[in-house]
GROMACS .gro file of C-alpha atoms in nm:
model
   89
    1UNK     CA    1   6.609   4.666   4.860
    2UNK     CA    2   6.934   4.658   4.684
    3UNK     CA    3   7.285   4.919   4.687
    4UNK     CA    4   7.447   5.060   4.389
    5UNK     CA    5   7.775   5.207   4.440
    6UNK     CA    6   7.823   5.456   4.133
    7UNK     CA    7   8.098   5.737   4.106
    8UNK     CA    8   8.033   6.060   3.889
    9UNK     CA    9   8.174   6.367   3.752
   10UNK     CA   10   8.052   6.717   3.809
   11UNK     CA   11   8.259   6.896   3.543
   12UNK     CA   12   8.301   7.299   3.659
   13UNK     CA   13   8.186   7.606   3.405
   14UNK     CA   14   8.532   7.725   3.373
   15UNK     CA   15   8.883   7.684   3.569
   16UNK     CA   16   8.722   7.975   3.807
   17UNK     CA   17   8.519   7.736   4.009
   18UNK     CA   18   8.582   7.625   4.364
   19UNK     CA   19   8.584   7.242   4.303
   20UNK     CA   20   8.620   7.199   4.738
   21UNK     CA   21   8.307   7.440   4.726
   22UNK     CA   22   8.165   7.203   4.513
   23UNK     CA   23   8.250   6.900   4.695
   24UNK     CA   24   8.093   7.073   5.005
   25UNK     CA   25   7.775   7.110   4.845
   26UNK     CA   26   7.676   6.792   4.761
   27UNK     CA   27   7.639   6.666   5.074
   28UNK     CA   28   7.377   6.924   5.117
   29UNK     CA   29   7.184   6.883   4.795
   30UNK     CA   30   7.194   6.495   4.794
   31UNK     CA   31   6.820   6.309   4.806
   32UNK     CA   32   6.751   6.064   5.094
   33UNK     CA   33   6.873   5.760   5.030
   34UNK     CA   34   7.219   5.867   4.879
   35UNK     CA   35   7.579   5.866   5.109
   36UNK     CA   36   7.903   6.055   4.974
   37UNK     CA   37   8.168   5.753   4.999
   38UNK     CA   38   8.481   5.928   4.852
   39UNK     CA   39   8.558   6.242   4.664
   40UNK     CA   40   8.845   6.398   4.480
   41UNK     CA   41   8.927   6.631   4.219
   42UNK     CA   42   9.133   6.512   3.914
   43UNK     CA   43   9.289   6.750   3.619
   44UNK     CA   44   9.107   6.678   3.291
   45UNK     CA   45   9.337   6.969   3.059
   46UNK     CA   46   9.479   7.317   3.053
   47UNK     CA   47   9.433   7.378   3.392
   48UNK     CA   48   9.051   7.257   3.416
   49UNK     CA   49   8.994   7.003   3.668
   50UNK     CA   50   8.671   6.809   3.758
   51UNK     CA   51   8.537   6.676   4.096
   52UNK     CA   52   8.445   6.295   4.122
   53UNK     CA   53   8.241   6.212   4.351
   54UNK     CA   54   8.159   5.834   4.444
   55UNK     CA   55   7.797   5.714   4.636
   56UNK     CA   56   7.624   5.453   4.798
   57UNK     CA   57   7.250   5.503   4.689
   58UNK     CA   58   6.952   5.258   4.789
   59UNK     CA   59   6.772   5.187   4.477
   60UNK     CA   60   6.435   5.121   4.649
   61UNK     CA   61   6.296   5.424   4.499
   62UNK     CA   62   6.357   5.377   4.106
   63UNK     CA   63   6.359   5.769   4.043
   64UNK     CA   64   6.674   5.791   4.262
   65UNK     CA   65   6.936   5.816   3.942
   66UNK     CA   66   6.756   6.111   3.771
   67UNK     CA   67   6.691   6.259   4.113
   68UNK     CA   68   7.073   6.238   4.220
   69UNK     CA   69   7.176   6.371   3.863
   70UNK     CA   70   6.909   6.664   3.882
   71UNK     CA   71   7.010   6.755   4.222
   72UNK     CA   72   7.417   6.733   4.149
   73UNK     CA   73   7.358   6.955   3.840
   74UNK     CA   74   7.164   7.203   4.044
   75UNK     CA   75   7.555   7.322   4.247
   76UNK     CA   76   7.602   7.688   4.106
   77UNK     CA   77   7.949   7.639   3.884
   78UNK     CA   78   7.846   7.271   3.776
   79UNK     CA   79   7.733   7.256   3.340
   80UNK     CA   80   7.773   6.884   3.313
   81UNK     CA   81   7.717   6.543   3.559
   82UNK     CA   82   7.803   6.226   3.414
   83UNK     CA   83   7.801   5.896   3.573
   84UNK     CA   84   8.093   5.720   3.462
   85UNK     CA   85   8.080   5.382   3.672
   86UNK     CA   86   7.775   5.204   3.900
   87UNK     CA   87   7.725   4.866   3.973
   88UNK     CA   88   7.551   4.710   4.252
   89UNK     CA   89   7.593   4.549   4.551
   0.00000   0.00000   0.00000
């Protein structure tokens, strides 16, 4: 049973959405298996701003990636989850 540490970003539906609302959430939609390590919110252009969000996640269940993409895309405000960095430990 291995660790992959892997950071993602939930980019909002418009400039309307409460990215700390956001952050919030995904504590509570996250499968077993995954831990929030850090999160922040960065500005991406004309005012829109996306959350990042990085995670420890134990890859002993192989369906964990799509399951932690499917569940991070499920936040009301969220269109778009992108992993943009993993690697493991």
């Amino acid at each position: 049973m291995g660790q992959i540490v892997a950071s993602y970003d939930l980019m909002p539906e418009s400039t309307e959405v409460d990215l700390n609302g956001v952050i919030k959430a995904v504590s509570e939609v996250i499968p077993a298996g995954v831990k929030v390590i850090e999160s922040k919110i960065e500005p991406i252009a004309f005012g829109l701003k996306k959350a990042n969000v990085g995670f420890v996640i134990d890859d002993a269940n192989d369906s964990i990636g799509g399951e932690l993409e499917k569940a991070l895309g499920s936040i009301p405000g969220i269109e778009n989850v992108e992993c943009v960095s993993s690697t493991v430990l």
